[in-house]
């Protein structure tokens, strides 16, 4: 698929033909580099979900304690995004991204040498903050290169890399256990960092922050988006560099999107965090034997979060809420029926479908962040939305951690189903009274 829509190909986004050829190739390079980097970032975040059963067995820690440990990253990651999206835009996107992945990798290595749960909790909290230095500045990075008409595809592609990163993290940890069985759970926090450092070096060497860094002027947008960005530029110039927060929260639909992504992430991490334990505790399958079924969940997420936002570019580029409604309803249906599927193949297939629609909602959220923030403060908008997302993730970690101490797995599936229904309701409310089909507000 090409880098531009037919309707804008004649304009070449304001470039002369030779300039456009250079821009188009660099636009794709920017996308692939950030997607690669973010894919391997998860080796230092979701490694804990695969390590939890072994930590419980080796250290004698309870599911509730480990639920608190897991939730700490969500809190620090979420609140980190509140500031890092804007700080990345103010002080430099690329340096924020590179620093974040280096610090996260080093923190994971430090955890592998610890035996105190308190110390590990503190380090895991720092890891959450360091990991928050990538995604929201990364959305500003994507907005700098990709025009609004294609950002559903671009943000979805990057979000898909995070789901592939989930699968890569689970496989990397499984491989780490096989390579260094004597290290126990500690291998999950040390060996996978090799992937993080390798991806960081590639990004550091080849990534360019914006078209101006390769001798090109900024690309030109279509009229609606150009007018919107002009308004945002004026907001920052007249009100100051921190006013984008006021601007965003003054719009009630933005607040609704925060609720949508919080519910979506509660559902997403409710499955990602606890499915490994579910396979061990309920289905009686060890992680090595059940890894293929488990990997179907993030693979479904990867496909859904790439395909659905891309389709929204074509079908509803200015209002992605109807697509959210459809995905939320289908998510609720699949999660509800999953525990009743006895066949391992059938369960894996249903997990794939559930992941597809749940994470498609997240992909739509990041497209919306670049819609409302444009090139001016897409990182700020993404940061606030990611804060909301990980408040949902943090709540599920603590709540489900204590609920599952008593093996109340039915509660997990009922809660996630209910939350998906509520996401559909929130999205429906936000569709009421919109100004028009070409409004970005």
Coordinates of C-alpha atoms in Angstrom, one line a residue:
X1 CA 0.0 0.0 0.0
X2 CA 1.4 3.4 -0.9
X3 CA 2.3 6.3 1.3
X4 CA -0.6 8.6 0.1
X5 CA -4.2 8.6 -0.7
X6 CA -5.3 9.1 -4.4
X7 CA -7.1 12.3 -3.4
X8 CA -3.8 13.9 -2.2
X9 CA -1.3 12.2 -4.5
X10 CA -1.5 15.1 -7.1
X11 CA -0.6 17.6 -4.3
X12 CA 2.3 15.6 -3.0
X13 CA 1.7 17.1 0.4
X14 CA 3.3 20.4 -0.8
X15 CA 6.5 18.8 -2.1
X16 CA 8.0 18.9 -5.6
X17 CA 8.2 15.4 -7.1
X18 CA 11.9 14.8 -6.2
X19 CA 11.3 16.1 -2.7
X20 CA 8.2 13.9 -2.3
X21 CA 10.2 10.8 -3.4
X22 CA 12.6 11.5 -0.5
X23 CA 9.9 12.3 1.9
X24 CA 7.9 9.2 1.1
X25 CA 10.8 6.9 1.7
X26 CA 11.9 8.6 4.9
X27 CA 8.2 8.5 6.1
X28 CA 8.2 4.7 5.8
X29 CA 11.7 4.4 7.4
X30 CA 10.5 6.4 10.4
X31 CA 7.5 4.2 10.8
X32 CA 9.4 0.9 10.7
X33 CA 12.2 2.1 13.0
X34 CA 9.8 3.2 15.8
X35 CA 7.7 0.0 15.3
X36 CA 10.8 -2.2 15.6
X37 CA 11.9 -0.3 18.7
X38 CA 8.6 -0.5 20.4
X39 CA 8.2 -4.2 19.6
X40 CA 11.2 -5.1 21.7
X41 CA 10.5 -2.6 24.4
X42 CA 7.9 -5.1 25.7
X43 CA 10.6 -7.5 26.6
X44 CA 11.2 -5.3 29.6
X45 CA 7.6 -4.9 30.6
X46 CA 5.4 -7.9 29.9
X47 CA 8.2 -10.3 30.9
X48 CA 6.7 -10.1 34.4
X49 CA 3.4 -11.8 33.4
X50 CA 5.4 -14.9 32.3
X51 CA 7.6 -14.7 35.4
X52 CA 4.8 -14.4 37.9
X53 CA 4.0 -18.2 38.3
X54 CA 7.7 -18.9 38.8
X55 CA 8.1 -16.0 41.3
X56 CA 5.1 -17.3 43.2
X57 CA 6.6 -20.8 43.4
X58 CA 10.2 -19.9 44.1
X59 CA 9.8 -17.0 46.4
X60 CA 6.5 -17.9 48.2
X61 CA 4.9 -14.6 47.3
X62 CA 1.1 -14.6 47.0
X63 CA -1.0 -13.7 44.0
X64 CA -2.2 -10.6 45.8
X65 CA 1.4 -9.5 46.4
X66 CA 2.4 -10.1 42.8
X67 CA -0.7 -8.3 41.6
X68 CA 0.5 -5.2 43.6
X69 CA 3.9 -5.6 42.0
X70 CA 2.5 -5.9 38.5
X71 CA 0.2 -2.8 39.1
X72 CA 3.1 -0.5 40.3
X73 CA 4.4 -0.2 36.7
X74 CA 1.0 0.7 35.5
X75 CA 0.7 3.6 37.9
X76 CA 4.2 5.0 37.3
X77 CA 3.9 4.4 33.5
X78 CA 0.6 6.1 33.4
X79 CA 1.6 9.2 35.4
X80 CA 4.9 9.3 33.6
X81 CA 2.9 9.8 30.3
X82 CA 1.1 12.8 31.8
X83 CA 4.4 14.7 31.6
X84 CA 6.6 12.9 29.2
X85 CA 4.3 13.4 26.1
X86 CA 4.7 17.1 26.5
X87 CA 8.3 17.0 27.7
X88 CA 9.3 15.0 24.7
X89 CA 7.8 17.6 22.4
X90 CA 9.5 20.5 24.2
X91 CA 13.0 19.0 24.8
X92 CA 13.4 16.6 21.9
X93 CA 11.6 13.4 20.9
X94 CA 14.5 11.2 19.9
X95 CA 16.6 11.8 23.0
X96 CA 13.6 11.0 25.2
X97 CA 12.9 7.7 23.3
X98 CA 16.6 6.5 23.4
X99 CA 17.1 7.5 27.1
X100 CA 13.8 5.7 28.1
X101 CA 14.7 2.3 26.5
X102 CA 18.3 2.4 27.9
X103 CA 17.1 3.2 31.5
X104 CA 14.3 0.5 31.3
X105 CA 16.8 -2.2 30.2
X106 CA 19.2 -1.3 33.0
X107 CA 16.4 -1.4 35.6
X108 CA 15.3 -4.8 34.4
X109 CA 18.9 -6.1 34.8
X110 CA 19.0 -4.7 38.4
X111 CA 15.8 -6.5 39.2
X112 CA 17.3 -9.8 38.3
X113 CA 19.8 -9.5 41.2
X114 CA 17.2 -8.7 43.9
X115 CA 15.5 -11.0 46.4
X116 CA 13.4 -8.4 48.3
X117 CA 9.9 -7.9 47.1
X118 CA 10.0 -4.3 48.3
X119 CA 13.1 -3.4 46.4
X120 CA 11.7 -5.1 43.3
X121 CA 8.5 -3.1 43.6
X122 CA 10.5 0.1 43.8
X123 CA 12.6 -0.8 40.7
X124 CA 9.6 -1.9 38.8
X125 CA 8.0 1.5 39.5
X126 CA 11.1 3.2 38.0
X127 CA 10.9 0.9 35.1
X128 CA 7.3 2.0 34.4
X129 CA 8.4 5.7 34.3
X130 CA 11.3 5.0 32.0
X131 CA 9.0 3.0 29.7
X132 CA 6.6 6.0 29.6
X133 CA 9.3 8.0 27.8
X134 CA 8.6 6.2 24.5
X135 CA 5.0 5.8 23.4
X136 CA 3.6 9.4 23.7
X137 CA 6.7 11.1 22.3
X138 CA 6.6 8.3 19.7
X139 CA 3.1 9.4 18.6
X140 CA 4.5 13.0 18.1
X141 CA 7.3 11.4 16.1
X142 CA 4.8 9.6 13.9
X143 CA 2.7 12.8 13.5
X144 CA 5.8 14.7 12.4
X145 CA 6.2 12.3 9.4
X146 CA 2.7 10.9 8.6
X147 CA -0.2 13.1 7.4
X148 CA -3.6 13.0 9.1
X149 CA -5.2 11.0 6.3
X150 CA -2.9 8.1 6.9
X151 CA -2.3 8.2 10.7
X152 CA -4.8 5.5 11.5
X153 CA -2.7 3.2 9.5
X154 CA 0.6 4.5 11.0
X155 CA -0.5 4.6 14.6
X156 CA -2.2 1.2 14.2
X157 CA 1.0 -0.2 12.7
X158 CA 3.0 1.0 15.7
X159 CA 0.4 -0.3 18.1
X160 CA 0.5 -3.7 16.3
X161 CA 4.2 -3.8 17.0
X162 CA 3.5 -3.7 20.7
X163 CA 1.3 -6.8 20.4
X164 CA 4.0 -8.5 18.4
X165 CA 6.2 -7.3 21.2
X166 CA 4.0 -9.1 23.6
X167 CA 4.4 -12.4 21.7
X168 CA 8.1 -11.7 21.3
X169 CA 8.4 -11.0 25.1
X170 CA 6.7 -14.2 26.0
X171 CA 8.8 -16.2 23.6
X172 CA 12.0 -14.4 24.7
X173 CA 11.3 -15.2 28.4
X174 CA 10.4 -18.8 27.5
X175 CA 13.7 -19.0 25.6
X176 CA 15.6 -17.4 28.5
X177 CA 14.2 -20.0 30.9
X178 CA 15.4 -22.7 28.5
X179 CA 18.9 -21.1 28.1
X180 CA 19.4 -20.4 31.8
X181 CA 17.2 -22.8 33.8
X182 CA 19.3 -22.3 37.0
X183 CA 18.5 -18.6 37.0
X184 CA 14.8 -19.2 37.6
X185 CA 12.5 -16.2 37.3
X186 CA 15.6 -13.9 37.2
X187 CA 16.3 -14.9 33.6
X188 CA 13.0 -13.1 32.6
X189 CA 14.5 -9.8 33.6
X190 CA 18.0 -10.1 32.3
X191 CA 18.4 -12.0 29.1
X192 CA 15.5 -10.3 27.1
X193 CA 17.2 -6.9 27.5
X194 CA 19.6 -7.9 24.7
X195 CA 16.7 -7.3 22.3
X196 CA 16.0 -3.9 23.8
X197 CA 19.6 -2.7 23.5
X198 CA 19.8 -4.0 19.9
X199 CA 16.7 -2.2 18.8
X200 CA 17.8 1.0 20.5
X201 CA 21.1 1.0 18.6
X202 CA 19.3 0.7 15.3
X203 CA 16.9 3.5 16.1
X204 CA 19.7 5.8 17.4
X205 CA 21.7 5.4 14.3
X206 CA 19.0 5.7 11.6
X207 CA 16.0 7.6 13.0
X208 CA 15.4 11.3 12.1
X209 CA 12.9 13.3 14.1
X210 CA 11.1 15.2 11.4
X211 CA 11.3 16.1 7.7
X212 CA 13.4 19.2 8.4
X213 CA 16.2 16.9 9.8
X214 CA 16.7 15.5 6.3
X215 CA 16.6 18.9 4.5
X216 CA 12.8 18.9 3.7
X217 CA 10.1 21.4 4.6
X218 CA 7.2 20.2 6.7
X219 CA 4.5 18.4 4.7
X220 CA 1.3 20.3 4.0
X221 CA -2.1 18.9 5.3
X222 CA -5.6 18.9 3.8
X223 CA -7.6 22.1 4.5
X224 CA -9.6 20.8 7.5
X225 CA -6.5 19.5 9.3
X226 CA -4.3 22.4 8.3
X227 CA -6.9 24.8 9.8
X228 CA -7.1 22.7 13.0
X229 CA -3.3 22.7 13.3
X230 CA -3.2 26.5 12.8
X231 CA -5.6 26.8 15.7
X232 CA -3.4 24.6 17.9
X233 CA -0.3 26.6 17.0
X234 CA -2.1 29.8 18.0
X235 CA -3.2 28.1 21.3
X236 CA 0.4 27.3 22.2
X237 CA 1.8 30.7 21.1
X238 CA -0.8 32.7 23.0
X239 CA -1.3 30.6 26.1
X240 CA 2.1 28.9 26.7
X241 CA 3.7 25.5 26.3
X242 CA 1.6 23.9 29.1
X243 CA -1.8 25.2 27.9
X244 CA -2.4 22.1 25.7
X245 CA -3.5 20.3 28.8
X246 CA -6.2 22.9 29.5
X247 CA -7.2 22.8 25.8
X248 CA -7.6 19.0 25.8
X249 CA -9.6 18.7 29.1
X250 CA -11.9 21.6 28.1
X251 CA -13.4 19.2 25.5
X252 CA -15.8 16.7 27.0
X253 CA -15.4 14.2 24.2
X254 CA -11.7 14.0 24.9
X255 CA -12.7 13.0 28.5
X256 CA -14.9 10.3 27.0
X257 CA -12.0 9.0 25.0
X258 CA -10.1 8.8 28.3
X259 CA -12.8 6.5 29.7
X260 CA -12.8 4.4 26.5
X261 CA -9.1 3.8 26.6
X262 CA -9.2 3.1 30.4
X263 CA -11.8 0.4 29.8
X264 CA -10.0 -1.0 26.8
X265 CA -6.7 -1.3 28.7
X266 CA -8.4 -2.8 31.7
X267 CA -9.7 -5.5 29.4
X268 CA -6.4 -5.9 27.5
X269 CA -4.2 -6.3 30.5
X270 CA -6.8 -8.3 32.4
X271 CA -6.2 -10.9 29.7
X272 CA -2.5 -10.4 29.1
X273 CA -1.5 -10.4 32.7
X274 CA -3.6 -13.4 33.9
X275 CA -4.0 -15.7 31.0
X276 CA -0.6 -17.4 31.7
X277 CA -1.8 -18.2 35.2
X278 CA -5.3 -19.2 33.9
X279 CA -3.7 -21.8 31.6
X280 CA -1.6 -23.2 34.5
X281 CA -4.3 -23.1 37.3
X282 CA -7.5 -23.8 35.4
X283 CA -6.6 -25.7 32.2
X284 CA -3.7 -27.5 33.8
X285 CA -1.3 -26.7 31.0
X286 CA 2.2 -25.6 31.8
X287 CA 3.5 -22.5 30.0
X288 CA 5.8 -24.3 27.6
X289 CA 3.0 -26.5 26.4
X290 CA 0.4 -23.7 26.3
X291 CA 2.6 -21.0 24.8
X292 CA 1.1 -21.5 21.3
X293 CA -2.4 -20.9 22.6
X294 CA -1.3 -17.9 24.7
X295 CA 0.5 -16.3 21.8
X296 CA -2.7 -16.2 19.8
X297 CA -4.0 -13.4 22.1
X298 CA -1.2 -10.9 21.3
X299 CA -1.2 -12.0 17.6
X300 CA -5.0 -11.2 17.4
X301 CA -4.3 -7.9 19.1
X302 CA -1.5 -7.1 16.6
X303 CA -3.8 -7.7 13.6
X304 CA -6.8 -5.9 15.0
X305 CA -5.0 -2.8 16.1
X306 CA -3.4 -2.5 12.6
X307 CA -6.3 -3.4 10.4
X308 CA -9.2 -1.6 12.1
X309 CA -7.6 1.9 12.4
X310 CA -6.4 1.6 8.8
X311 CA -10.0 0.9 7.8
X312 CA -11.2 3.9 9.8
X313 CA -8.9 6.1 7.7
X314 CA -11.0 5.1 4.7
X315 CA -14.4 4.9 6.3
X316 CA -14.6 7.4 9.1
X317 CA -11.4 9.5 9.1
X318 CA -12.9 12.4 11.2
X319 CA -15.1 10.3 13.6
X320 CA -13.7 6.9 14.7
X321 CA -16.3 6.4 17.4
X322 CA -18.8 4.2 15.5
X323 CA -15.9 1.8 14.9
X324 CA -15.1 1.8 18.6
X325 CA -18.8 0.8 19.4
X326 CA -18.6 -2.2 17.0
X327 CA -15.3 -3.4 18.4
X328 CA -16.4 -3.1 22.0
X329 CA -19.6 -5.1 21.4
X330 CA -17.7 -7.9 19.6
X331 CA -15.1 -7.9 22.4
X332 CA -17.7 -8.4 25.1
X333 CA -19.2 -11.3 23.2
X334 CA -15.9 -13.2 22.7
X335 CA -14.7 -12.7 26.3
X336 CA -18.0 -13.9 27.6
X337 CA -17.9 -17.2 25.7
X338 CA -14.2 -17.9 26.2
X339 CA -14.3 -19.8 29.5
X340 CA -16.9 -22.1 28.1
X341 CA -14.7 -23.3 25.3
X342 CA -13.3 -26.7 26.2
X343 CA -11.2 -27.4 23.1
X344 CA -7.7 -25.9 23.4
X345 CA -7.7 -25.1 19.7
X346 CA -11.1 -23.4 20.0
X347 CA -10.0 -21.5 23.1
X348 CA -6.9 -20.2 21.3
X349 CA -9.1 -19.1 18.3
X350 CA -11.5 -17.2 20.6
X351 CA -8.6 -15.6 22.4
X352 CA -7.3 -14.4 19.0
X353 CA -10.7 -12.8 18.2
X354 CA -11.0 -11.2 21.6
X355 CA -7.6 -9.7 21.3
X356 CA -8.3 -8.5 17.8
X357 CA -11.3 -6.4 18.8
X358 CA -10.1 -5.3 22.2
X359 CA -6.8 -3.9 21.0
X360 CA -8.4 -2.5 17.8
X361 CA -10.0 0.1 20.2
X362 CA -6.5 1.1 21.4
X363 CA -5.4 1.6 17.9
X364 CA -8.3 3.9 17.2
X365 CA -7.4 5.9 20.4
X366 CA -3.9 6.7 19.1
X367 CA -5.3 7.8 15.7
X368 CA -7.7 10.1 17.6
X369 CA -4.7 11.5 19.6
X370 CA -2.9 12.5 16.4
X371 CA -6.2 13.9 15.0
X372 CA -6.8 16.2 18.0
X373 CA -3.2 17.1 18.7
X374 CA -1.8 17.2 15.1
X375 CA 1.9 17.9 14.7
X376 CA 1.6 20.6 17.5
X377 CA 0.9 18.4 20.5
X378 CA 0.0 14.8 19.5
X379 CA 2.5 13.7 22.1
X380 CA 0.6 15.6 24.8
X381 CA -2.7 14.2 23.8
X382 CA -1.3 10.6 23.5
X383 CA 0.3 11.1 26.9
X384 CA -2.9 12.0 28.7
X385 CA -4.8 9.2 26.9
X386 CA -2.0 6.7 27.9
X387 CA -2.3 7.9 31.5
X388 CA -6.0 7.1 31.4
X389 CA -5.2 3.7 29.8
X390 CA -2.8 2.7 32.5
X391 CA -5.1 3.8 35.3
X392 CA -7.4 1.1 33.9
X393 CA -4.5 -1.4 33.7
X394 CA -3.4 -0.6 37.3
X395 CA -6.9 -1.1 38.7
X396 CA -7.2 -4.6 37.0
X397 CA -3.8 -5.7 38.4
X398 CA -4.7 -5.1 42.0
X399 CA -8.4 -6.1 41.7
X400 CA -7.9 -9.3 39.8
X401 CA -4.7 -10.1 41.8
X402 CA -6.8 -10.4 45.0
X403 CA -9.9 -11.9 43.4
X404 CA -7.8 -14.7 41.9
X405 CA -6.2 -15.6 45.2
X406 CA -9.5 -17.5 45.7
X407 CA -9.5 -18.7 42.1
X408 CA -12.6 -16.7 41.2
X409 CA -11.9 -16.8 37.4
X410 CA -15.6 -16.3 36.5
X411 CA -15.3 -12.8 38.1
X412 CA -12.5 -11.9 35.8
X413 CA -14.4 -12.8 32.6
X414 CA -17.7 -11.1 33.8
X415 CA -15.9 -7.9 34.8
X416 CA -14.0 -7.7 31.4
X417 CA -17.3 -8.4 29.5
X418 CA -19.1 -5.7 31.5
X419 CA -16.3 -3.1 30.9
X420 CA -16.4 -3.8 27.1
X421 CA -20.1 -3.1 27.1
X422 CA -19.5 0.2 29.0
X423 CA -16.9 1.2 26.5
X424 CA -19.6 0.8 23.7
X425 CA -22.0 2.9 25.8
X426 CA -19.4 5.7 26.3
X427 CA -18.6 5.8 22.6
X428 CA -22.2 6.0 21.7
X429 CA -22.7 9.0 24.1
X430 CA -19.8 10.8 22.5
X431 CA -21.3 10.4 19.0
X432 CA -24.3 12.5 20.0
X433 CA -24.4 16.1 18.8
X434 CA -21.2 16.1 16.7
X435 CA -20.7 19.3 14.7
X436 CA -20.3 17.5 11.4
X437 CA -18.6 14.7 9.4
X438 CA -15.4 16.8 8.9
X439 CA -15.0 18.0 12.5
X440 CA -11.9 16.8 14.4
X441 CA -13.5 17.9 17.8

